[in-house]
PDB file of C-alpha atoms and ligand atoms in Angstrom:
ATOM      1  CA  UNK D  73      -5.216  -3.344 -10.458  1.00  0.00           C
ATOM      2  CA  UNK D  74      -3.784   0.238  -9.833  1.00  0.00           C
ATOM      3  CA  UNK D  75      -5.793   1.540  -6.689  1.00  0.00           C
ATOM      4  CA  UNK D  76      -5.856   4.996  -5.030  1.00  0.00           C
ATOM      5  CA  UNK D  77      -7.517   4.831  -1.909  1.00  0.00           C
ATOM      6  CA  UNK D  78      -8.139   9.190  -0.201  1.00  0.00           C
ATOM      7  CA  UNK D  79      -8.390   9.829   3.042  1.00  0.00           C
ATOM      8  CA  UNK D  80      -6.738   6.535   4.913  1.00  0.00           C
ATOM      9  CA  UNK D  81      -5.411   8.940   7.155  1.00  0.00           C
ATOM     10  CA  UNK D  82      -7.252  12.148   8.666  1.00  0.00           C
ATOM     11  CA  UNK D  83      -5.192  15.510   8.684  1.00  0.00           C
ATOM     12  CA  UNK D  84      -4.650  15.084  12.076  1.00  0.00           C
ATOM     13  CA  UNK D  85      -3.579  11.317  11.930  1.00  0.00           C
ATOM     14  CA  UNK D  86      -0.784  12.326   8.983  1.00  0.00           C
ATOM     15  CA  UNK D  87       0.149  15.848  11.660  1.00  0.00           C
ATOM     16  CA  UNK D  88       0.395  13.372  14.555  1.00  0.00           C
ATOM     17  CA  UNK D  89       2.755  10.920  12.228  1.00  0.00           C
ATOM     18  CA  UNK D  90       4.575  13.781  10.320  1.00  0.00           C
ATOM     19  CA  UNK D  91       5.550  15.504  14.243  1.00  0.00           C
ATOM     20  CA  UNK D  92       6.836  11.693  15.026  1.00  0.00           C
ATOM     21  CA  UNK D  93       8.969  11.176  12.144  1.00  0.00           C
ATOM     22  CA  UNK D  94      10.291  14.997  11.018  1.00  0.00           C
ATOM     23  CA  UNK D  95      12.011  14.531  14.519  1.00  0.00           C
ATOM     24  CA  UNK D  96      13.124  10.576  14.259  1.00  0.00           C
ATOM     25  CA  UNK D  97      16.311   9.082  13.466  1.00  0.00           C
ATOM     26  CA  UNK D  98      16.888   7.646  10.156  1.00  0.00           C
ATOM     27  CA  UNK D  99      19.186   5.850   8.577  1.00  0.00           C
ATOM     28  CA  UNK D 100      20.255   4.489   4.738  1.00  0.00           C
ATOM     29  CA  UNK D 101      17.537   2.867   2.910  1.00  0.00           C
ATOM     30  CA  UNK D 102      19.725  -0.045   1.599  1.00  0.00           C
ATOM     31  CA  UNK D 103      18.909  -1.639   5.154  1.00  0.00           C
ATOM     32  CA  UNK D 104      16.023  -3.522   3.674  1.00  0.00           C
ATOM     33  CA  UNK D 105      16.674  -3.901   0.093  1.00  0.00           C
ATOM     34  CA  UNK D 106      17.544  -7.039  -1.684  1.00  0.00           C
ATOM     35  CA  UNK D 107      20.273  -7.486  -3.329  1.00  0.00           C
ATOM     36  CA  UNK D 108      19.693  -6.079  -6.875  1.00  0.00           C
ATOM     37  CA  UNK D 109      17.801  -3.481  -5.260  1.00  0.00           C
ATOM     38  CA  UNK D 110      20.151  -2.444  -3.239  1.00  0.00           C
ATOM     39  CA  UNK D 111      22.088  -0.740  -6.122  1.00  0.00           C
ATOM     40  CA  UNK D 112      18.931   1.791  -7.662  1.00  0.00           C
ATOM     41  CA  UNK D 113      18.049   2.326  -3.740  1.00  0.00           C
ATOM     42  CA  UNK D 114      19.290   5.655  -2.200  1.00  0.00           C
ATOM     43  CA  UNK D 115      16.614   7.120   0.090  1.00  0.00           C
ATOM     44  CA  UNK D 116      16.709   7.137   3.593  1.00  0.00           C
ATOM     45  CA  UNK D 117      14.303   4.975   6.116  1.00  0.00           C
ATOM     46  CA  UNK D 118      13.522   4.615   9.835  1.00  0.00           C
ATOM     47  CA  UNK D 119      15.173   1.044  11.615  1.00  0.00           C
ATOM     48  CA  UNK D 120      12.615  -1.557  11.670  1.00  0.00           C
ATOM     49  CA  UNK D 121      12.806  -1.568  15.412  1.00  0.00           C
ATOM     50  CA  UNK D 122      12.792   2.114  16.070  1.00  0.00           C
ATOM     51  CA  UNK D 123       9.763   2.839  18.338  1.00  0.00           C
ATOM     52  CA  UNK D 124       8.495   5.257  16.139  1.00  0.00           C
ATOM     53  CA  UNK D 125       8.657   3.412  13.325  1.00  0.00           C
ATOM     54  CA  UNK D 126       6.306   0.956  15.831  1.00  0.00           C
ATOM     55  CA  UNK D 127       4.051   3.460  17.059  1.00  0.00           C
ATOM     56  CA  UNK D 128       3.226   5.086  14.047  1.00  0.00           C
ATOM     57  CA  UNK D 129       2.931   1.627  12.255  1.00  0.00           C
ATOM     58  CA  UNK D 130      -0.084   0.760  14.427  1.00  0.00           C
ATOM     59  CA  UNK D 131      -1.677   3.933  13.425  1.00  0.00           C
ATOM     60  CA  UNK D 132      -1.493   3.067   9.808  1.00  0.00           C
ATOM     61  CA  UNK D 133      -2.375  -0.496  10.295  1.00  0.00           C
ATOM     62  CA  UNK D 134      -5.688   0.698  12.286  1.00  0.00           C
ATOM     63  CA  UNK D 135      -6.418   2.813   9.775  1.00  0.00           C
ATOM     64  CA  UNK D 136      -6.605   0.549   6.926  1.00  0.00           C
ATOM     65  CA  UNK D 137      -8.962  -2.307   9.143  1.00  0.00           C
ATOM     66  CA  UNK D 138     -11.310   1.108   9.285  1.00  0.00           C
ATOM     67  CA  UNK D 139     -11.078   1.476   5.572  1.00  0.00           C
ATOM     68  CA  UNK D 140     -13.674  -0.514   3.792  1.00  0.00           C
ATOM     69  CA  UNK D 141     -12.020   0.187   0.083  1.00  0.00           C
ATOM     70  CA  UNK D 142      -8.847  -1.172   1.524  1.00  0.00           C
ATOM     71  CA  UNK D 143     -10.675  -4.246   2.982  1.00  0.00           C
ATOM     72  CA  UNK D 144     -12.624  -4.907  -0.448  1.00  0.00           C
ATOM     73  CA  UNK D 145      -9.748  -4.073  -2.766  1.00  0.00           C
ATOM     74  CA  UNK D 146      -6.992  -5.965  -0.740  1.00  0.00           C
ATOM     75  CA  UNK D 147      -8.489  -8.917   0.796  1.00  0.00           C
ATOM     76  CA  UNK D 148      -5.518  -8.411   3.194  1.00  0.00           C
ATOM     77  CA  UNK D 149      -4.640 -12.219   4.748  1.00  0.00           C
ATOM     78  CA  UNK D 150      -1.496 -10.280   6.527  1.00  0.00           C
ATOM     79  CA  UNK D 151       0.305  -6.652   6.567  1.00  0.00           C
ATOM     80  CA  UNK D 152       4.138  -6.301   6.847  1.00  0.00           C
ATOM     81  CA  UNK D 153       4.555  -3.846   9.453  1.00  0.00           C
ATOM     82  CA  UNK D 154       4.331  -0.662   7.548  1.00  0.00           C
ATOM     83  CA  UNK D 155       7.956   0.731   6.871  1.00  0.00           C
ATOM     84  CA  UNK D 156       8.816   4.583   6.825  1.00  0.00           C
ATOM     85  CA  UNK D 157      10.672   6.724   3.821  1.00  0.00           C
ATOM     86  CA  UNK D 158      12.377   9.941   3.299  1.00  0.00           C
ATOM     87  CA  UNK D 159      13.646  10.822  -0.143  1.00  0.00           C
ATOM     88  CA  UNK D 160      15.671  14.582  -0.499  1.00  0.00           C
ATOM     89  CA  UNK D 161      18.271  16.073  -1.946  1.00  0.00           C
ATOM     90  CA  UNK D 162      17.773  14.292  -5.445  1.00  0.00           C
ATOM     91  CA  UNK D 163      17.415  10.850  -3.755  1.00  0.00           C
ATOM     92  CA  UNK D 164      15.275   8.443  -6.033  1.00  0.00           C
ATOM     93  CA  UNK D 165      14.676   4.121  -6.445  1.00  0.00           C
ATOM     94  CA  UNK D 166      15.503   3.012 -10.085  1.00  0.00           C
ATOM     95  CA  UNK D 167      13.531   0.417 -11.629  1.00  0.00           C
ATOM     96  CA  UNK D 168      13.095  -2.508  -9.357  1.00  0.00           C
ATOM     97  CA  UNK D 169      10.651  -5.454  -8.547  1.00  0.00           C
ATOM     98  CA  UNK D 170      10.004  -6.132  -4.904  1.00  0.00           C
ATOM     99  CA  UNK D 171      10.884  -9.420  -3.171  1.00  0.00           C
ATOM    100  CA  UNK D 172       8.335 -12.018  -3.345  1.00  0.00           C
ATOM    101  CA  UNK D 173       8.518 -13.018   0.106  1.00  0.00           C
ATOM    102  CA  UNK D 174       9.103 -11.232   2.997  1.00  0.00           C
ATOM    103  CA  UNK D 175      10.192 -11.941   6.628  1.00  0.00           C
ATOM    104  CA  UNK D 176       8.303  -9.986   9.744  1.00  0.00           C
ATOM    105  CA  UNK D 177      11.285  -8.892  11.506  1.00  0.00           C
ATOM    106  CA  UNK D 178      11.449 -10.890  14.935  1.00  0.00           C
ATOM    107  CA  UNK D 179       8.981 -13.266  14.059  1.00  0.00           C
ATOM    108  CA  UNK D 180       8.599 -16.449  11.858  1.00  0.00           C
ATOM    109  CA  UNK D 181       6.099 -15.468   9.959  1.00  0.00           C
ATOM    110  CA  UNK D 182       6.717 -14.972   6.255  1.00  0.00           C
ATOM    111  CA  UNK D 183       4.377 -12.312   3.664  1.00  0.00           C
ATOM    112  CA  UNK D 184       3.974 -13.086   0.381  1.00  0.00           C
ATOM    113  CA  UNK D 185       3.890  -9.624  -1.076  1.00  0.00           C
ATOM    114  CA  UNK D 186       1.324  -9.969  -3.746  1.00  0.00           C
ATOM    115  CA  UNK D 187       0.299  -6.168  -3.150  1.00  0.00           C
ATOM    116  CA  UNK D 188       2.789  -3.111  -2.464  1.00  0.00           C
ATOM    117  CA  UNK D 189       1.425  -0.056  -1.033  1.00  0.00           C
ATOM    118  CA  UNK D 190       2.518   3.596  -0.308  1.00  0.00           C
ATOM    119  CA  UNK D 191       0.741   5.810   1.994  1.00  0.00           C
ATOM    120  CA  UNK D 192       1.773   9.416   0.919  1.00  0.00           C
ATOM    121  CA  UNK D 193       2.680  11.933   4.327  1.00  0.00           C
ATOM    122  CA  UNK D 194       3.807  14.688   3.093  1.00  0.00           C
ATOM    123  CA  UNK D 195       1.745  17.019   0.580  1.00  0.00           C
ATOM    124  CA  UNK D 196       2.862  17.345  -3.243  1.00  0.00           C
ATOM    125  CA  UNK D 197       3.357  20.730  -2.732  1.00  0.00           C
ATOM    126  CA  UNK D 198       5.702  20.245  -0.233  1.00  0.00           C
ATOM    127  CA  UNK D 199       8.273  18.549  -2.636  1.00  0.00           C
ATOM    128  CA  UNK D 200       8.707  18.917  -6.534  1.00  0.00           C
ATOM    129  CA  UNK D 201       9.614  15.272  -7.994  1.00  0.00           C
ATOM    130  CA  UNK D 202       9.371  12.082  -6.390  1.00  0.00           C
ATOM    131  CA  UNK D 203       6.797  10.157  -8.563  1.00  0.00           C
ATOM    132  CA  UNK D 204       5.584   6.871  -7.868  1.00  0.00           C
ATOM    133  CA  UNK D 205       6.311   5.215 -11.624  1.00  0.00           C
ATOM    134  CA  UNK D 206       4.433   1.690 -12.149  1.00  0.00           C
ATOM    135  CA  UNK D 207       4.820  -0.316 -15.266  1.00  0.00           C
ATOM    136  CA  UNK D 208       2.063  -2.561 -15.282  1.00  0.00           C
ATOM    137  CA  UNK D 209       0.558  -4.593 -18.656  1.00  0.00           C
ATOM    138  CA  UNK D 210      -1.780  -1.711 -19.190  1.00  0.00           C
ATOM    139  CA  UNK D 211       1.069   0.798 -19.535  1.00  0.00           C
ATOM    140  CA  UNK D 212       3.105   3.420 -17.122  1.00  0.00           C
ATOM    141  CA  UNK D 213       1.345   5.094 -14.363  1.00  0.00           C
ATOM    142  CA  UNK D 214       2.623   8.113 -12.618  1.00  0.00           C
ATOM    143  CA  UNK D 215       1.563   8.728  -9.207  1.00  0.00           C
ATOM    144  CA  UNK D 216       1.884  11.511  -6.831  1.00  0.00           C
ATOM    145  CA  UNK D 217      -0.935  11.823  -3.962  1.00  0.00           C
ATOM    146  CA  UNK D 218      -2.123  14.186  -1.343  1.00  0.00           C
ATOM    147  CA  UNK D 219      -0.811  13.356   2.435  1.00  0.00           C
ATOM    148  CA  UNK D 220      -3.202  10.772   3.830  1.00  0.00           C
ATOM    149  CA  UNK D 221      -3.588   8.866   0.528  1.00  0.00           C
ATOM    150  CA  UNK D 222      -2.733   5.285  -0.399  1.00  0.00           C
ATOM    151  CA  UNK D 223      -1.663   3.789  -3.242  1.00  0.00           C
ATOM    152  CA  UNK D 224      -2.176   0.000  -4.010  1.00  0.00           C
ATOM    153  CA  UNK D 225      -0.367  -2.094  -7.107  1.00  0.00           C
ATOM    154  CA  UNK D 226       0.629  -5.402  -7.526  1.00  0.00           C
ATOM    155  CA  UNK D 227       3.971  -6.086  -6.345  1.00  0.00           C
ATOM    156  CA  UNK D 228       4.759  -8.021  -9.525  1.00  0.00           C
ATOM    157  CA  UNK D 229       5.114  -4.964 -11.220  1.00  0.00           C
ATOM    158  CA  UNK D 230       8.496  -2.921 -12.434  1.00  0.00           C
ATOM    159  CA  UNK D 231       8.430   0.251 -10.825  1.00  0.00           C
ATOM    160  CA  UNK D 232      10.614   3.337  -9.265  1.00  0.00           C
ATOM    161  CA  UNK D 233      10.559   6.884  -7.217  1.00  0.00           C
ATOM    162  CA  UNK D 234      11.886   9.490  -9.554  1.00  0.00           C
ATOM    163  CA  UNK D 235      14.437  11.909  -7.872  1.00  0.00           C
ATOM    164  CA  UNK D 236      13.203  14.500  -5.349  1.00  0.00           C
ATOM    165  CA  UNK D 237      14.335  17.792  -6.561  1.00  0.00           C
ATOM    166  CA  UNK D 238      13.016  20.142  -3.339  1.00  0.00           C
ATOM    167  CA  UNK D 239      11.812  19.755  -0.396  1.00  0.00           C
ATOM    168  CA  UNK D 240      11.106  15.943   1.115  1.00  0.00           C
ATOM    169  CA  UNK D 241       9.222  13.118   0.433  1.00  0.00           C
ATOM    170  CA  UNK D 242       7.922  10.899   3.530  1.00  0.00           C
ATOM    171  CA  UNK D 243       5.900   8.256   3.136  1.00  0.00           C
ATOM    172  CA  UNK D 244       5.103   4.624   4.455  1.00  0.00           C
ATOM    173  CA  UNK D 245       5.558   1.662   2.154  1.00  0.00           C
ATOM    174  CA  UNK D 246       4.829  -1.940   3.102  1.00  0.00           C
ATOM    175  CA  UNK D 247       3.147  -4.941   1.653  1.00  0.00           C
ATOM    176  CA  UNK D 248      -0.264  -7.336   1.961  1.00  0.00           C
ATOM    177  CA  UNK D 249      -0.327 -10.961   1.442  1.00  0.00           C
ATOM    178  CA  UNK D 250      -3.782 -11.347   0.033  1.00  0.00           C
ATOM    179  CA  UNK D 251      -6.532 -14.187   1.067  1.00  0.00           C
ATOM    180  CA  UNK D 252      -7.010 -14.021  -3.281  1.00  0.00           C
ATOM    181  CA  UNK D 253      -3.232 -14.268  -4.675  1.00  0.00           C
ATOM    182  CA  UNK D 254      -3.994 -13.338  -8.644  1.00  0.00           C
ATOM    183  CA  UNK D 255      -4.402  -9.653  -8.973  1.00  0.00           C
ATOM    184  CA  UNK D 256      -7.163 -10.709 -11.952  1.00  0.00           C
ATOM    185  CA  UNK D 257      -9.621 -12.564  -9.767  1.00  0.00           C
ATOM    186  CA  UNK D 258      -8.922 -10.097  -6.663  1.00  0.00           C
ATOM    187  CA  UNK D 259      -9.931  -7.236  -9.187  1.00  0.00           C
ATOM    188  CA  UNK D 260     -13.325  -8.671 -10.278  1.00  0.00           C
ATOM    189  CA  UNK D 261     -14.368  -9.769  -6.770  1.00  0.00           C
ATOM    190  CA  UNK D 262     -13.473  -5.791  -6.002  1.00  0.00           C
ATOM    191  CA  UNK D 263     -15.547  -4.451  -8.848  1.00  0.00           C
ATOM    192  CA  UNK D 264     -18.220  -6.545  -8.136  1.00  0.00           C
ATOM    193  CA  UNK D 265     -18.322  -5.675  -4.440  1.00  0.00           C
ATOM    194  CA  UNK D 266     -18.376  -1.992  -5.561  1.00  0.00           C
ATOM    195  CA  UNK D 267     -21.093  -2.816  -8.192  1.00  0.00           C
ATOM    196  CA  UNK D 268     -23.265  -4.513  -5.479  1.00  0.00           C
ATOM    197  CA  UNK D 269     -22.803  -1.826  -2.876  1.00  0.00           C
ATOM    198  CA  UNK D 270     -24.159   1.004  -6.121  1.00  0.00           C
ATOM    199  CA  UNK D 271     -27.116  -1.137  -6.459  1.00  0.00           C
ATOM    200  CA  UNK D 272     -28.444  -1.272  -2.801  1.00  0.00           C
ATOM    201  CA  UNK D 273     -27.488   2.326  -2.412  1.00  0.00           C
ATOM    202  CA  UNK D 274     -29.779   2.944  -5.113  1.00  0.00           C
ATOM    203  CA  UNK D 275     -32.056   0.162  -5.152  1.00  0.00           C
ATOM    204  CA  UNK D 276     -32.270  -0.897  -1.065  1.00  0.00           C
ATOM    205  CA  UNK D 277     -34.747  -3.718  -2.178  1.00  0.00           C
ATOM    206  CA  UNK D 278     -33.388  -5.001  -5.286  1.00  0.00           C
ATOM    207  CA  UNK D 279     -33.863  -8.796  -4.867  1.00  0.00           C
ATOM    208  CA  UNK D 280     -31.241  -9.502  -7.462  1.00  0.00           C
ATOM    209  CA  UNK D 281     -28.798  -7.711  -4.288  1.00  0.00           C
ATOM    210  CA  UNK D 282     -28.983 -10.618  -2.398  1.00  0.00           C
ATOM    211  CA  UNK D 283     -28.418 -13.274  -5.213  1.00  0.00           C
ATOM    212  CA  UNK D 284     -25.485 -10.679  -6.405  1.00  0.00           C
ATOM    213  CA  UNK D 285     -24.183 -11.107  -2.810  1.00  0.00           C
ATOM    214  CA  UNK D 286     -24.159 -14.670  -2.960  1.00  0.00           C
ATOM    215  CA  UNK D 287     -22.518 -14.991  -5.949  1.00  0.00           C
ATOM    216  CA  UNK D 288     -19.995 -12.691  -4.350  1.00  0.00           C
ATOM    217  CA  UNK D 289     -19.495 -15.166  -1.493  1.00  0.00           C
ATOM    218  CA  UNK D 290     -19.529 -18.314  -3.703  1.00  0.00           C
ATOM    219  CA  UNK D 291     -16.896 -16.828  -5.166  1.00  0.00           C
ATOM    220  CA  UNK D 292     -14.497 -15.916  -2.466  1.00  0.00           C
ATOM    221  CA  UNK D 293     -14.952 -18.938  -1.132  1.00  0.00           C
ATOM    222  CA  UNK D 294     -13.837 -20.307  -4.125  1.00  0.00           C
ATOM    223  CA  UNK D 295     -10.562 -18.303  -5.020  1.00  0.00           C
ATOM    224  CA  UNK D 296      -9.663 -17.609  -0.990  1.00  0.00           C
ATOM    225  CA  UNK D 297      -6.563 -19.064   0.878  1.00  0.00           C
ATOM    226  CA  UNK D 298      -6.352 -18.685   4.807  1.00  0.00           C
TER     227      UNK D 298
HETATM  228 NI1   NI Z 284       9.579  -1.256  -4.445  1.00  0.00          NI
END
Protein backbone atom coordinates (compact mmCIF):
# COMPACT_ATOMS: atom_id res chain seq x y z
CA UNK A 1 0.00 0.00 0.00
CA UNK A 2 1.02 3.57 -1.22
CA UNK A 3 -0.42 5.98 1.56
CA UNK A 4 -0.61 9.81 1.68
CA UNK A 5 -1.51 10.89 4.93
CA UNK A 6 -2.35 15.54 4.89
CA UNK A 7 -1.98 17.46 7.57
CA UNK A 8 0.49 15.30 10.09
CA UNK A 9 1.92 18.47 10.79
CA UNK A 10 0.02 21.94 11.33
CA UNK A 11 1.54 25.08 9.50
CA UNK A 12 2.87 26.13 12.52
CA UNK A 13 4.40 22.68 13.60
CA UNK A 14 6.31 22.48 9.89
CA UNK A 15 7.30 26.83 10.63
CA UNK A 16 8.52 25.79 14.10
CA UNK A 17 10.64 22.69 12.40
CA UNK A 18 11.58 24.57 9.12
CA UNK A 19 13.13 27.80 11.66
CA UNK A 20 15.08 24.71 13.52
CA UNK A 21 16.58 23.13 10.63
CA UNK A 22 17.08 26.18 7.80
CA UNK A 23 19.57 27.28 10.63
CA UNK A 24 21.14 23.62 11.67
CA UNK A 25 24.26 22.06 10.74
CA UNK A 26 24.29 19.40 8.23
CA UNK A 27 26.42 17.20 6.96
CA UNK A 28 26.81 14.41 3.83
CA UNK A 29 24.01 12.07 3.54
CA UNK A 30 26.25 8.96 2.97
CA UNK A 31 26.46 8.96 6.94
CA UNK A 32 23.62 6.52 7.12
CA UNK A 33 23.52 4.72 3.93
CA UNK A 34 24.41 1.16 3.37
CA UNK A 35 26.75 0.18 1.40
CA UNK A 36 25.22 -0.04 -2.14
CA UNK A 37 23.38 2.92 -1.25
CA UNK A 38 25.95 4.79 -0.47
CA UNK A 39 26.95 5.22 -4.18
CA UNK A 40 23.21 6.76 -5.73
CA UNK A 41 23.14 8.84 -2.25
CA UNK A 42 24.21 12.55 -2.51
CA UNK A 43 21.91 14.73 -0.38
CA UNK A 44 22.76 16.20 2.68
CA UNK A 45 21.29 15.19 6.38
CA UNK A 46 21.40 16.38 10.00
CA UNK A 47 23.88 13.94 12.55
CA UNK A 48 21.79 11.50 14.28
CA UNK A 49 22.79 13.05 17.54
CA UNK A 50 22.40 16.67 16.68
CA UNK A 51 19.87 18.15 19.17
CA UNK A 52 17.82 19.39 16.61
CA UNK A 53 17.63 16.55 14.80
CA UNK A 54 16.25 15.27 18.58
CA UNK A 55 13.98 17.97 19.26
CA UNK A 56 12.30 18.16 16.17
CA UNK A 57 12.11 14.26 16.03
CA UNK A 58 9.80 14.26 19.06
CA UNK A 59 7.60 16.67 17.33
CA UNK A 60 7.11 14.38 14.43
CA UNK A 61 6.86 11.31 16.49
CA UNK A 62 3.93 13.10 18.62
CA UNK A 63 2.38 13.95 15.76
CA UNK A 64 1.90 10.70 14.18
CA UNK A 65 0.50 8.94 17.87
CA UNK A 66 -2.21 12.01 17.25
CA UNK A 67 -2.85 10.81 13.77
CA UNK A 68 -5.47 8.16 13.64
CA UNK A 69 -4.77 7.32 9.67
CA UNK A 70 -1.20 6.81 10.66
CA UNK A 71 -2.22 4.55 13.62
CA UNK A 72 -4.76 2.45 11.35
CA UNK A 73 -2.60 2.36 8.24
CA UNK A 74 0.77 1.58 10.07
CA UNK A 75 0.07 -0.52 12.97
CA UNK A 76 3.39 1.05 14.13
CA UNK A 77 5.11 -1.73 16.77
CA UNK A 78 8.26 0.89 16.77
CA UNK A 79 9.50 4.27 14.92
CA UNK A 80 13.22 4.86 14.05
CA UNK A 81 13.84 8.19 15.28
CA UNK A 82 12.76 10.28 12.41
CA UNK A 83 15.92 11.41 10.34
CA UNK A 84 16.20 14.92 8.56
CA UNK A 85 17.04 15.69 4.59
CA UNK A 86 18.12 18.46 2.43
CA UNK A 87 18.48 17.88 -1.28
CA UNK A 88 19.83 21.23 -3.59
CA UNK A 89 21.81 22.09 -6.12
CA UNK A 90 20.82 19.00 -8.38
CA UNK A 91 21.33 16.56 -5.45
CA UNK A 92 19.10 13.34 -5.97
CA UNK A 93 19.04 9.22 -4.48
CA UNK A 94 19.20 6.73 -7.47
CA UNK A 95 17.33 3.65 -7.31
CA UNK A 96 17.81 1.92 -4.04
CA UNK A 97 16.04 -0.51 -1.55
CA UNK A 98 16.30 0.36 2.10
CA UNK A 99 17.99 -1.88 4.70
CA UNK A 100 15.85 -4.41 6.22
CA UNK A 101 16.92 -3.88 9.61
CA UNK A 102 17.87 -1.03 11.32
CA UNK A 103 19.81 -0.13 14.52
CA UNK A 104 18.39 2.87 16.99
CA UNK A 105 21.50 4.71 17.35
CA UNK A 106 22.68 4.33 21.13
CA UNK A 107 20.44 1.71 21.92
CA UNK A 108 20.04 -2.12 21.32
CA UNK A 109 17.07 -2.11 19.90
CA UNK A 110 16.79 -3.17 16.27
CA UNK A 111 13.60 -1.92 13.54
CA UNK A 112 12.60 -4.00 11.05
CA UNK A 113 11.72 -1.46 8.42
CA UNK A 114 8.71 -2.98 6.85
CA UNK A 115 7.31 0.68 6.15
CA UNK A 116 9.44 3.84 4.92
CA UNK A 117 8.00 7.16 5.33
CA UNK A 118 8.71 10.82 4.26
CA UNK A 119 7.18 13.72 5.88
CA UNK A 120 7.44 16.59 3.25
CA UNK A 121 8.70 20.33 5.04
CA UNK A 122 9.13 22.36 2.58
CA UNK A 123 6.27 23.36 -0.03
CA UNK A 124 6.47 22.11 -3.82
CA UNK A 125 6.58 25.42 -4.82
CA UNK A 126 9.46 26.11 -3.03
CA UNK A 127 11.66 23.67 -5.14
CA UNK A 128 11.18 22.40 -8.84
CA UNK A 129 12.25 18.51 -8.93
CA UNK A 130 12.81 16.27 -6.20
CA UNK A 131 10.12 13.52 -6.70
CA UNK A 132 9.56 10.78 -4.49
CA UNK A 133 9.68 7.74 -7.34
CA UNK A 134 8.25 4.24 -5.94
CA UNK A 135 8.22 1.14 -8.01
CA UNK A 136 5.87 -1.01 -6.43
CA UNK A 137 3.97 -4.32 -8.23
CA UNK A 138 1.19 -2.01 -9.23
CA UNK A 139 3.51 0.24 -11.25
CA UNK A 140 5.64 3.70 -10.67
CA UNK A 141 4.30 6.30 -8.44
CA UNK A 142 5.49 9.82 -8.41
CA UNK A 143 5.13 11.75 -5.37
CA UNK A 144 5.56 15.28 -4.45
CA UNK A 145 3.42 16.65 -1.31
CA UNK A 146 2.51 19.84 0.38
CA UNK A 147 4.72 20.70 3.70
CA UNK A 148 3.07 18.84 6.56
CA UNK A 149 2.25 15.72 4.49
CA UNK A 150 3.38 12.12 4.86
CA UNK A 151 4.00 9.62 2.66
CA UNK A 152 3.87 5.83 3.60
CA UNK A 153 5.24 2.71 1.23
CA UNK A 154 6.57 -0.43 1.90
CA UNK A 155 10.15 -0.43 2.36
CA UNK A 156 10.49 -3.48 0.11
CA UNK A 157 10.04 -1.39 -2.68
CA UNK A 158 12.76 0.09 -5.42
CA UNK A 159 12.60 3.64 -5.23
CA UNK A 160 14.61 7.18 -5.62
CA UNK A 161 14.51 11.25 -5.19
CA UNK A 162 14.92 12.70 -8.62
CA UNK A 163 17.41 15.69 -8.74
CA UNK A 164 16.40 19.05 -7.21
CA UNK A 165 16.77 21.58 -9.86
CA UNK A 166 15.86 25.00 -7.60
CA UNK A 167 15.40 25.83 -4.54
CA UNK A 168 15.58 22.96 -1.53
CA UNK A 169 14.01 20.04 -0.54
CA UNK A 170 13.74 19.26 3.40
CA UNK A 171 12.07 16.62 4.61
CA UNK A 172 12.09 13.83 7.40
CA UNK A 173 12.45 10.20 6.42
CA UNK A 174 12.46 7.29 8.86
CA UNK A 175 10.94 3.90 9.18
CA UNK A 176 8.05 1.72 11.27
CA UNK A 177 8.38 -1.79 12.25
CA UNK A 178 4.79 -2.86 12.04
CA UNK A 179 2.76 -5.12 14.77
CA UNK A 180 1.33 -6.79 10.99
CA UNK A 181 4.71 -7.45 8.89
CA UNK A 182 2.98 -8.28 5.21
CA UNK A 183 1.99 -5.09 3.58
CA UNK A 184 -1.17 -7.39 2.07
CA UNK A 185 -2.81 -8.26 5.36
CA UNK A 186 -1.81 -4.70 6.95
CA UNK A 187 -3.73 -3.19 3.86
CA UNK A 188 -7.05 -5.08 4.33
CA UNK A 189 -7.14 -4.66 8.12
CA UNK A 190 -6.66 -0.69 7.01
CA UNK A 191 -9.47 -0.73 4.50
CA UNK A 192 -11.61 -2.45 6.64
CA UNK A 193 -11.02 -0.12 9.59
CA UNK A 194 -11.83 2.76 7.16
CA UNK A 195 -14.92 0.81 5.86
CA UNK A 196 -16.19 0.31 9.48
CA UNK A 197 -15.55 3.85 10.60
CA UNK A 198 -17.96 5.02 6.97
CA UNK A 199 -20.59 2.82 8.27
CA UNK A 200 -21.06 4.17 11.90
CA UNK A 201 -20.56 7.64 10.58
CA UNK A 202 -23.44 6.99 8.54
CA UNK A 203 -25.26 4.36 10.18
CA UNK A 204 -24.43 5.08 14.26
CA UNK A 205 -26.67 1.96 15.02
CA UNK A 206 -25.85 -0.44 12.43
CA UNK A 207 -25.69 -3.74 14.41
CA UNK A 208 -23.62 -5.35 11.73
CA UNK A 209 -20.82 -2.32 13.20
CA UNK A 210 -20.18 -4.18 16.06
CA UNK A 211 -19.88 -7.74 14.47
CA UNK A 212 -17.67 -5.76 11.65
CA UNK A 213 -15.57 -4.61 14.66
CA UNK A 214 -15.08 -7.91 15.92
CA UNK A 215 -14.10 -9.38 12.99
CA UNK A 216 -11.63 -6.53 12.85
CA UNK A 217 -10.18 -7.57 16.22
CA UNK A 218 -10.25 -11.35 15.51
CA UNK A 219 -8.24 -10.51 12.96
CA UNK A 220 -5.46 -8.47 14.37
CA UNK A 221 -5.19 -10.68 16.85
CA UNK A 222 -4.57 -13.12 14.46
CA UNK A 223 -1.88 -11.55 12.05
CA UNK A 224 -0.23 -9.21 15.10
CA UNK A 225 3.37 -9.63 16.53
CA UNK A 226 4.38 -7.65 19.80
NI1 LIG B 1 15.31 4.96 0.70
Amino acid sequence: MLLSIPDVLSPEQVAEARRALDRAAWVDGVVTAGHQSARAKNNQQLPEDSETARRIGELVLAALQRNPVFMSSALPLRVFPPLFNRYKGGQSFGTHVDNAIRQVPGTAHRVRTDLSATLFLSQPDEYDGGELVVEDTYGVHTVRLPAGSLILYPASSLHHVKPVTRGARVASFFWIQSMVRDDGERTLLFDLDMAIQKLVRETPDHAAAVQLTGVYHNLLRRWADL
